[in-house]
Coordinates of C-alpha atoms in Angstrom, one line a residue:
X15 CA 115.5 212.5 257.4
X16 CA 115.1 208.8 256.4
X17 CA 118.2 206.5 256.3
X18 CA 117.3 203.5 254.1
X19 CA 120.8 201.9 254.6
X20 CA 120.8 202.2 258.4
X21 CA 117.2 201.0 258.5
X22 CA 117.9 197.9 256.4
X23 CA 121.1 197.1 258.4
X24 CA 119.1 197.4 261.7
X25 CA 116.1 195.4 260.3
X26 CA 118.5 192.5 259.2
X27 CA 120.3 192.6 262.6
X28 CA 116.9 192.3 264.4
X29 CA 115.6 189.4 262.1
X30 CA 119.0 187.6 263.1
X31 CA 118.5 188.1 266.7
X32 CA 118.5 184.6 268.6
X33 CA 118.7 186.0 272.2
X34 CA 116.4 184.3 274.7
X35 CA 115.1 180.7 275.1
X36 CA 114.6 178.7 271.8
X37 CA 114.6 182.0 269.7
X38 CA 115.9 180.5 266.5
X39 CA 115.8 182.3 263.2
X40 CA 112.7 181.2 261.4
X41 CA 112.2 180.6 257.7
X42 CA 110.1 183.7 257.4
X43 CA 112.8 185.7 259.0
X44 CA 115.3 184.5 256.7
X45 CA 113.2 185.3 253.7
X46 CA 112.6 188.9 255.3
X47 CA 116.5 189.4 255.5
X48 CA 116.7 188.4 251.9
X49 CA 113.8 190.4 250.7
X50 CA 115.2 193.4 252.5
X51 CA 118.4 193.1 250.5
X52 CA 116.9 192.4 247.2
X53 CA 114.3 195.3 247.6
X54 CA 117.2 197.9 247.8
X55 CA 118.6 199.7 244.7
X56 CA 122.1 198.8 243.8
X57 CA 124.1 201.6 245.7
X58 CA 122.2 201.0 248.9
X59 CA 122.4 197.2 248.8
X60 CA 126.1 197.6 248.3
X61 CA 126.4 199.8 251.3
X62 CA 124.3 197.4 253.4
X63 CA 126.3 194.4 252.6
X64 CA 129.6 196.3 253.4
X65 CA 128.1 197.2 256.8
X66 CA 127.0 193.7 257.5
X67 CA 130.5 192.4 256.6
X68 CA 132.1 194.8 259.1
X69 CA 129.7 193.9 261.9
X70 CA 129.9 190.1 261.3
X71 CA 126.2 189.8 260.4
X72 CA 126.9 188.9 256.8
X73 CA 128.4 185.6 258.1
X74 CA 125.1 185.1 260.0
X75 CA 123.1 185.9 256.9
X76 CA 125.0 183.2 255.1
X77 CA 124.5 180.7 257.8
X78 CA 120.8 181.2 258.0
X79 CA 120.5 181.0 254.2
X80 CA 122.3 177.7 254.2
X81 CA 120.6 176.4 257.3
X82 CA 119.7 172.7 256.6
X83 CA 119.5 171.4 260.2
X84 CA 116.4 169.5 261.2
X85 CA 116.0 171.9 264.2
X86 CA 116.8 175.0 262.2
X87 CA 113.9 177.0 260.9
X88 CA 115.8 179.2 258.4
X89 CA 117.3 178.1 255.1
X90 CA 116.4 178.8 251.5
X91 CA 115.8 176.3 248.8
X92 CA 118.3 176.0 246.1
X93 CA 116.3 177.8 243.6
X94 CA 115.6 180.7 246.1
X95 CA 119.3 180.9 247.0
X96 CA 120.3 181.2 243.3
X97 CA 117.7 183.8 242.7
X98 CA 119.2 185.8 245.7
X99 CA 122.6 185.5 244.3
X100 CA 121.5 186.6 240.8
X101 CA 120.0 189.8 242.4
X102 CA 123.1 190.5 244.4
X103 CA 125.4 189.9 241.4
X104 CA 123.5 192.5 239.4
X105 CA 123.8 195.1 242.3
X106 CA 127.0 194.7 244.3
X107 CA 130.5 195.7 243.4
X108 CA 133.4 193.3 243.1
X109 CA 134.6 193.6 246.7
X110 CA 131.2 193.2 248.2
X111 CA 130.5 190.1 246.1
X112 CA 133.9 188.7 247.2
X113 CA 133.0 189.5 250.9
X114 CA 129.6 187.6 250.4
X115 CA 131.5 184.7 248.9
X116 CA 133.8 184.6 251.9
X117 CA 130.8 184.6 254.2
X118 CA 129.2 181.6 252.5
X119 CA 132.6 179.7 252.3
X120 CA 132.6 179.6 256.0
X121 CA 129.2 177.9 256.4
X122 CA 129.5 174.6 258.2
X123 CA 127.2 172.7 256.0
X124 CA 128.7 173.3 252.5
X125 CA 130.7 176.4 251.3
X126 CA 131.5 174.9 248.0
X127 CA 128.1 175.0 246.5
X128 CA 127.1 178.6 247.5
X129 CA 130.5 179.9 246.5
X130 CA 130.3 178.4 243.0
X131 CA 126.6 179.3 242.6
X132 CA 127.5 182.9 243.5
X133 CA 130.4 182.8 241.0
X134 CA 127.9 181.6 238.3
X135 CA 125.5 184.4 239.1
X136 CA 128.4 187.0 238.8
X137 CA 129.5 185.4 235.5
X138 CA 125.9 185.7 234.2
X139 CA 124.6 189.1 235.8
X140 CA 127.4 191.3 236.9
X141 CA 128.9 194.2 234.7
X142 CA 132.3 193.4 233.0
X143 CA 134.3 195.7 235.3
X144 CA 132.6 194.3 238.4
X145 CA 133.7 190.8 237.2
X146 CA 137.2 192.0 237.0
X147 CA 137.1 193.6 240.5
X148 CA 135.4 190.4 241.8
X149 CA 138.3 188.3 240.4
X150 CA 140.9 190.6 242.0
X151 CA 139.2 190.5 245.4
X152 CA 138.8 186.6 245.2
X153 CA 142.5 185.9 244.3
X154 CA 143.7 185.5 247.8
X155 CA 141.2 182.7 248.5
X156 CA 142.1 180.8 245.3
X157 CA 144.0 177.5 245.8
X158 CA 144.2 173.8 244.9
X159 CA 141.9 172.6 247.6
X160 CA 139.6 169.5 247.0
X161 CA 136.1 168.5 248.3
X162 CA 135.4 165.2 249.8
X163 CA 132.0 163.4 250.2
X164 CA 131.1 160.2 251.9
X165 CA 128.2 157.8 251.8
X166 CA 127.3 154.1 252.5
X167 CA 129.9 152.2 250.5
X168 CA 131.5 155.1 248.5
X169 CA 133.6 158.2 248.8
X170 CA 134.2 160.9 246.2
X171 CA 136.7 163.7 245.8
X172 CA 135.9 166.6 243.7
X173 CA 139.3 168.0 242.6
X174 CA 138.1 171.6 242.6
X175 CA 138.6 174.6 244.9
X176 CA 135.3 176.6 245.4
X177 CA 136.9 180.0 244.9
X178 CA 139.1 178.8 241.9
X179 CA 135.9 177.3 240.3
X180 CA 133.9 180.5 240.9
X181 CA 136.7 182.7 239.5
X182 CA 137.1 180.4 236.5
X183 CA 133.3 180.7 235.6
X184 CA 133.6 184.4 235.7
X185 CA 136.8 184.6 233.8
X186 CA 135.3 182.4 231.1
X187 CA 132.5 185.0 230.7
X188 CA 134.8 188.1 230.0
X189 CA 135.7 189.2 226.5
X190 CA 138.3 191.6 224.9
X191 CA 140.1 194.1 227.2
X192 CA 138.0 192.9 230.0
X193 CA 139.2 189.5 229.6
X194 CA 142.8 190.7 229.5
X195 CA 142.2 192.6 232.8
X196 CA 140.7 189.5 234.3
X197 CA 143.7 187.4 233.5
X198 CA 146.0 190.1 234.9
X199 CA 143.9 190.2 238.1
X200 CA 144.2 186.5 238.8
X201 CA 147.9 186.5 237.9
X202 CA 149.9 183.7 239.3
X203 CA 146.8 181.8 240.5
X204 CA 145.8 181.0 237.1
X205 CA 147.1 177.4 237.2
X206 CA 144.8 176.7 240.2
X207 CA 142.0 178.1 238.3
X208 CA 142.6 175.8 235.3
X209 CA 143.0 172.8 237.6
X210 CA 139.5 173.4 239.0
X211 CA 138.2 174.3 235.5
X212 CA 138.5 170.7 234.3
X213 CA 136.2 169.6 237.2
X214 CA 138.1 166.3 238.1
X215 CA 135.8 163.7 240.0
X216 CA 137.7 160.8 241.8
X217 CA 135.1 158.1 242.9
X218 CA 135.9 155.2 245.2
X219 CA 133.3 152.5 245.6
X220 CA 133.6 149.7 248.2
X221 CA 132.3 146.1 247.7
X222 CA 132.8 142.7 248.9
X223 CA 135.5 142.3 246.2
X224 CA 137.3 145.4 247.4
X225 CA 137.4 149.1 246.4
X226 CA 137.3 150.4 242.8
X227 CA 138.5 153.9 241.8
X228 CA 137.5 155.9 238.8
X229 CA 138.2 159.4 237.6
X230 CA 136.4 161.7 235.1
X231 CA 136.5 165.3 234.0
X232 CA 134.3 168.1 232.5
X233 CA 136.3 170.6 230.6
X234 CA 133.4 173.2 229.9
X235 CA 134.9 175.9 232.1
X236 CA 138.4 175.3 230.8
X237 CA 137.2 175.8 227.1
X238 CA 135.3 179.0 228.1
X239 CA 138.5 180.4 229.8
X240 CA 140.6 179.6 226.6
X241 CA 137.8 181.4 224.6
X242 CA 138.2 184.5 226.8
X243 CA 141.9 184.4 226.2
X244 CA 141.3 184.1 222.4
X245 CA 139.2 187.2 222.5
X246 CA 142.0 189.3 223.8
X247 CA 144.0 191.5 221.5
X248 CA 147.4 190.8 223.5
X249 CA 149.3 188.0 221.8
X250 CA 151.8 187.8 224.7
X251 CA 149.1 187.2 227.1
X252 CA 147.5 184.6 224.8
X253 CA 150.8 182.8 224.7
X254 CA 151.1 182.7 228.4
X255 CA 147.6 181.3 228.9
X256 CA 148.2 178.8 226.0
X257 CA 151.3 177.6 227.9
X258 CA 149.2 177.4 231.2
X259 CA 146.4 175.5 229.5
X260 CA 148.8 173.0 228.0
X261 CA 150.3 172.1 231.5
X262 CA 146.6 171.4 232.6
X263 CA 146.2 169.3 229.5
X264 CA 149.3 167.3 230.4
X265 CA 147.8 166.5 233.8
X266 CA 144.6 164.9 232.2
X267 CA 146.6 163.3 229.4
X268 CA 149.0 161.6 231.8
X269 CA 146.3 160.1 233.9
X270 CA 145.9 156.5 232.9
X271 CA 144.0 153.3 233.7
X272 CA 145.8 151.2 236.3
X273 CA 144.7 147.6 236.4
X274 CA 143.1 146.8 239.7
X275 CA 143.6 150.5 240.8
X276 CA 142.1 153.3 238.7
X277 CA 139.6 153.5 235.7
X278 CA 139.8 156.6 233.6
X279 CA 136.4 157.7 232.2
X280 CA 135.9 160.1 229.2
X281 CA 139.5 161.3 228.9
X282 CA 139.5 161.4 225.1
X283 CA 136.4 163.6 225.0
X284 CA 137.9 165.8 227.8
X285 CA 141.2 166.1 225.8
X286 CA 139.4 167.1 222.7
X287 CA 137.4 169.8 224.4
X288 CA 140.6 171.1 226.0
X289 CA 142.4 171.1 222.6
X290 CA 139.5 172.9 221.1
X291 CA 140.1 175.7 223.7
X292 CA 143.8 175.9 223.0
X293 CA 143.3 175.9 219.2
X294 CA 141.0 178.8 219.5
X295 CA 143.9 180.8 221.2
X296 CA 146.2 179.9 218.2
X297 CA 143.7 180.4 215.5
X298 CA 142.6 183.9 216.9
X299 CA 146.1 185.2 215.9
X300 CA 148.3 182.5 214.7
X301 CA 151.3 184.7 213.7
X302 CA 151.2 186.8 216.8
X303 CA 150.8 183.9 219.3
X304 CA 153.5 181.8 217.6
X305 CA 156.0 184.7 217.7
X306 CA 155.4 185.1 221.4
X307 CA 155.8 181.4 222.0
X308 CA 158.9 181.3 220.1
X309 CA 160.7 184.0 221.8
X310 CA 159.2 184.0 225.4
X311 CA 161.9 182.3 227.6
X312 CA 159.3 180.2 229.2
X313 CA 158.1 178.6 226.1
X314 CA 161.0 178.8 223.6
X315 CA 162.0 175.4 224.1
X316 CA 158.8 174.2 222.2
X317 CA 157.6 171.7 224.8
X318 CA 154.2 173.3 225.3
X319 CA 153.6 173.7 221.5
X320 CA 154.9 170.2 220.9
X321 CA 152.6 168.7 223.5
X322 CA 149.6 170.5 222.0
X323 CA 150.7 169.4 218.4
X324 CA 151.0 165.8 219.6
X325 CA 147.5 165.8 221.0
X326 CA 146.1 167.4 217.8
X327 CA 147.7 164.5 215.9
X328 CA 146.4 162.0 218.3
X329 CA 142.9 163.4 217.5
X330 CA 143.5 163.3 213.7
X331 CA 143.6 167.1 213.3
X332 CA 146.5 167.4 210.8
X333 CA 144.3 169.8 208.7
X334 CA 144.2 172.4 211.5
X335 CA 147.9 172.2 212.1
X336 CA 148.5 172.6 208.4
X337 CA 146.2 175.7 208.3
X338 CA 148.4 177.2 211.1
X339 CA 151.5 176.5 209.2
X340 CA 150.1 178.2 206.1
X341 CA 149.2 181.3 208.1
X342 CA 152.9 181.4 209.3
X343 CA 153.9 181.4 205.8
X344 CA 151.5 183.9 204.2
X345 CA 150.0 185.7 207.2
X346 CA 146.8 185.4 209.2
X347 CA 144.6 186.6 206.3
X348 CA 146.7 184.9 203.5
X349 CA 147.5 188.3 202.0
X350 CA 151.3 188.5 202.5
X351 CA 154.0 187.9 200.0
X352 CA 156.0 185.1 201.8
X353 CA 159.3 186.2 200.5
X354 CA 158.9 189.7 201.9
X355 CA 156.8 188.5 205.0
X356 CA 159.5 186.2 206.3
X357 CA 162.2 188.8 205.7
X358 CA 160.3 191.3 207.9
X359 CA 162.7 192.7 210.6
X360 CA 161.8 193.8 214.2
X361 CA 164.1 195.4 216.8
X362 CA 164.5 193.3 220.0
X363 CA 162.9 195.2 222.8
X364 CA 165.6 197.1 224.9
X365 CA 168.3 196.6 222.3
X366 CA 169.3 197.8 219.0
X367 CA 169.5 194.2 217.6
X368 CA 167.3 192.8 214.8
X369 CA 165.4 189.5 214.4
X370 CA 163.2 188.1 211.7
X371 CA 160.4 187.0 214.0
X372 CA 158.2 185.6 211.2
X373 CA 160.8 183.3 209.9
X374 CA 161.8 182.2 213.5
X375 CA 158.2 181.4 214.3
X376 CA 157.8 179.2 211.2
X377 CA 160.9 177.3 212.2
X378 CA 159.6 177.0 215.8
X379 CA 156.3 175.5 214.4
X380 CA 158.0 173.1 212.2
X381 CA 160.4 171.9 214.9
X382 CA 157.4 171.5 217.2
X383 CA 155.3 169.5 214.8
X384 CA 158.2 167.4 214.0
X385 CA 158.9 166.6 217.7
X386 CA 155.3 165.8 218.1
X387 CA 155.2 163.5 215.1
X388 CA 158.2 161.3 216.1
X389 CA 156.9 161.4 219.8
X390 CA 153.7 160.1 218.7
X391 CA 154.8 157.2 216.5
X392 CA 158.1 155.7 215.5
X393 CA 156.5 154.3 212.4
X394 CA 158.2 156.0 209.4
X395 CA 155.2 155.4 207.0
X396 CA 152.8 156.8 209.6
X397 CA 155.1 159.9 210.1
X398 CA 155.1 160.5 206.3
X399 CA 151.4 160.3 206.1
X400 CA 151.1 162.9 208.9
X401 CA 153.3 165.3 207.2
X402 CA 151.6 164.8 203.8
X403 CA 148.3 165.8 205.4
X404 CA 149.8 168.8 207.2
X405 CA 151.5 170.0 204.0
X406 CA 148.4 169.5 201.9
X407 CA 146.4 171.6 204.3
X408 CA 149.0 174.4 204.4
X409 CA 148.8 174.5 200.6
X410 CA 145.2 175.4 200.8
X411 CA 146.0 178.5 202.9
X412 CA 149.0 179.4 200.5
X413 CA 146.6 179.1 197.4
X414 CA 144.4 181.8 198.7
X415 CA 147.1 184.4 198.2
X416 CA 146.6 186.4 195.0
X417 CA 143.0 185.0 194.6
X418 CA 141.2 187.5 196.8
X419 CA 138.2 189.4 195.3
X420 CA 137.7 193.0 194.9
X421 CA 139.9 196.0 194.1
X422 CA 141.8 195.7 197.3
X423 CA 142.3 192.0 196.7
X424 CA 143.7 192.5 193.2
X425 CA 146.2 195.1 194.5
X426 CA 147.4 192.6 197.0
X427 CA 147.5 189.8 194.5
X428 CA 149.8 191.9 192.3
X429 CA 152.5 192.2 194.9
X430 CA 152.3 188.7 196.1
X431 CA 151.9 186.6 193.0
X432 CA 155.5 185.7 192.6
X433 CA 156.1 184.8 196.3
X434 CA 152.9 182.8 196.3
X435 CA 154.0 180.7 193.4
X436 CA 157.5 180.1 195.0
X437 CA 155.8 179.0 198.2
X438 CA 153.4 176.8 196.3
X439 CA 156.4 175.1 194.6
X440 CA 158.2 174.4 197.9
X441 CA 155.0 172.9 199.5
X442 CA 154.0 170.9 196.3
X443 CA 157.7 169.5 196.0
X444 CA 157.7 168.5 199.7
X445 CA 154.4 166.7 199.2
X446 CA 155.6 164.9 196.1
X447 CA 158.8 163.7 197.8
X448 CA 157.1 160.9 199.6
X449 CA 160.3 159.0 200.2
X450 CA 162.0 161.6 202.2
X451 CA 161.9 161.6 206.0
X452 CA 159.0 163.5 207.7
X453 CA 161.3 166.2 209.4
X454 CA 163.0 166.9 206.0
X455 CA 159.7 167.3 204.1
X456 CA 158.4 169.7 206.6
X457 CA 161.5 171.8 206.5
X458 CA 161.6 171.8 202.6
X459 CA 157.9 172.6 202.4
X460 CA 158.4 175.7 204.8
X461 CA 160.4 178.3 202.8
X462 CA 159.6 179.5 199.3
X463 CA 161.7 178.1 196.3
X464 CA 162.6 180.1 193.3
X465 CA 160.9 178.4 190.3
X466 CA 163.6 179.3 187.9
X467 CA 166.6 178.3 189.7
X468 CA 165.3 175.7 192.0
X469 CA 167.1 177.5 194.9
X470 CA 165.6 178.9 198.2
X471 CA 163.7 182.1 197.5
X472 CA 165.0 183.8 200.6
X473 CA 168.4 184.9 201.7
X474 CA 170.7 183.7 204.5
X475 CA 169.2 185.9 207.1
X476 CA 165.8 184.4 206.6
X477 CA 167.1 180.8 206.4
X478 CA 169.3 181.3 209.4
X479 CA 166.4 182.6 211.5
X480 CA 164.2 179.8 210.5
X481 CA 166.8 177.0 211.0
X482 CA 168.1 178.3 214.3
X483 CA 164.7 177.9 215.8
X484 CA 163.9 174.7 214.0
X485 CA 167.1 173.1 215.3
X486 CA 166.7 174.5 218.9
X487 CA 163.0 173.1 219.2
X488 CA 164.0 169.8 217.7
X489 CA 166.7 169.5 220.2
X490 CA 164.8 170.5 223.4
X491 CA 161.1 170.1 223.0
X492 CA 159.5 167.5 225.3
X493 CA 156.0 166.7 224.0

């Protein structure tokens, strides 16, 4: 009876034999090892890799694949190595892929490249559950390490950890429930993954005049990870990842040019790309994410959201913020009667107490935007212009209520028409009151106003929920 797994293990072991005088592993033998693995079906390849890992031969396979010494006869080209990784990524389970990554990480002549190349192959070729299992198996190796390179007259530091970078590429390729599982798998190591995901590059060049330093980033992986979060259906998870993403954004934002010391390259483009990713999370479920940000203890002070809002304002994206405000007033799909929507009650988990989370989230948003507005500029006229742009954009969302097509739309419109009109009045009045302070205009434009009486169109409970969150965030947020 044949044993293809045992035969493959023995064949690979023989090809790696270096006993005797000058018996190096040749290039042909390295190719034979790789060809033996790639010729196997998935279940057998996985068993072979597991046995090689147990015997220590997997480390030797990695060494020979990466052999670039002049005297060495093994080694694969970069294209050959990536093709090998692609095949393995489509066959091995998550634990075996992580074991292979560990083997290549220990190579003397460059663990970073093969670890990240394997991660890219997993992101492209592995099944979703395999990706999740790979992330879980890789977690222990993820940290905040950096890579250093030296040459004639220069040195560079790559502010990335190989395992963190690989995990980030895989995490960014997941969607839906698999993305949620991937984020749960990486857990408290997410911050290290996000640091690597902005690909910081610190370069030092020496000359007769002295040394010059520059730093740059590439946020492609960061944006992809935020996209994975946005695809989840879990608003609490989205809020947590948004918070972690803002902390990484702060690190880039607060890196500045130092005369004679550091030159910052491409920061504005990097921040825009990072903000795109964070916006994707909020826009995927504005009401749900903002409610979680409002009431989660870690984010309830408003600092993360205010920092995000400040960067949005720096980029001239008042329209996007206004659309978010509008959704908080009339729902994600602009179908809610704002009077009823802001009065919706939920029971606080684990208690018998009530809260009006929609009203609170709107107050949190207004407080965060106001904190961002004042932190960005002390110029009163500029603050007013900012608020005007936000309110005008919010009005475009409110205007959609009661104007939806089709029979279902007309039914919704019938129940929401009065509330829509009251909200329109509030926003329009705030826009028209150009002489009022920015914060007052935002507050007045948030809650519906009864067109007959000129009073608030909501009761004390709604107003209190809104004002409590507004006052708290305005007092505590640090953009």
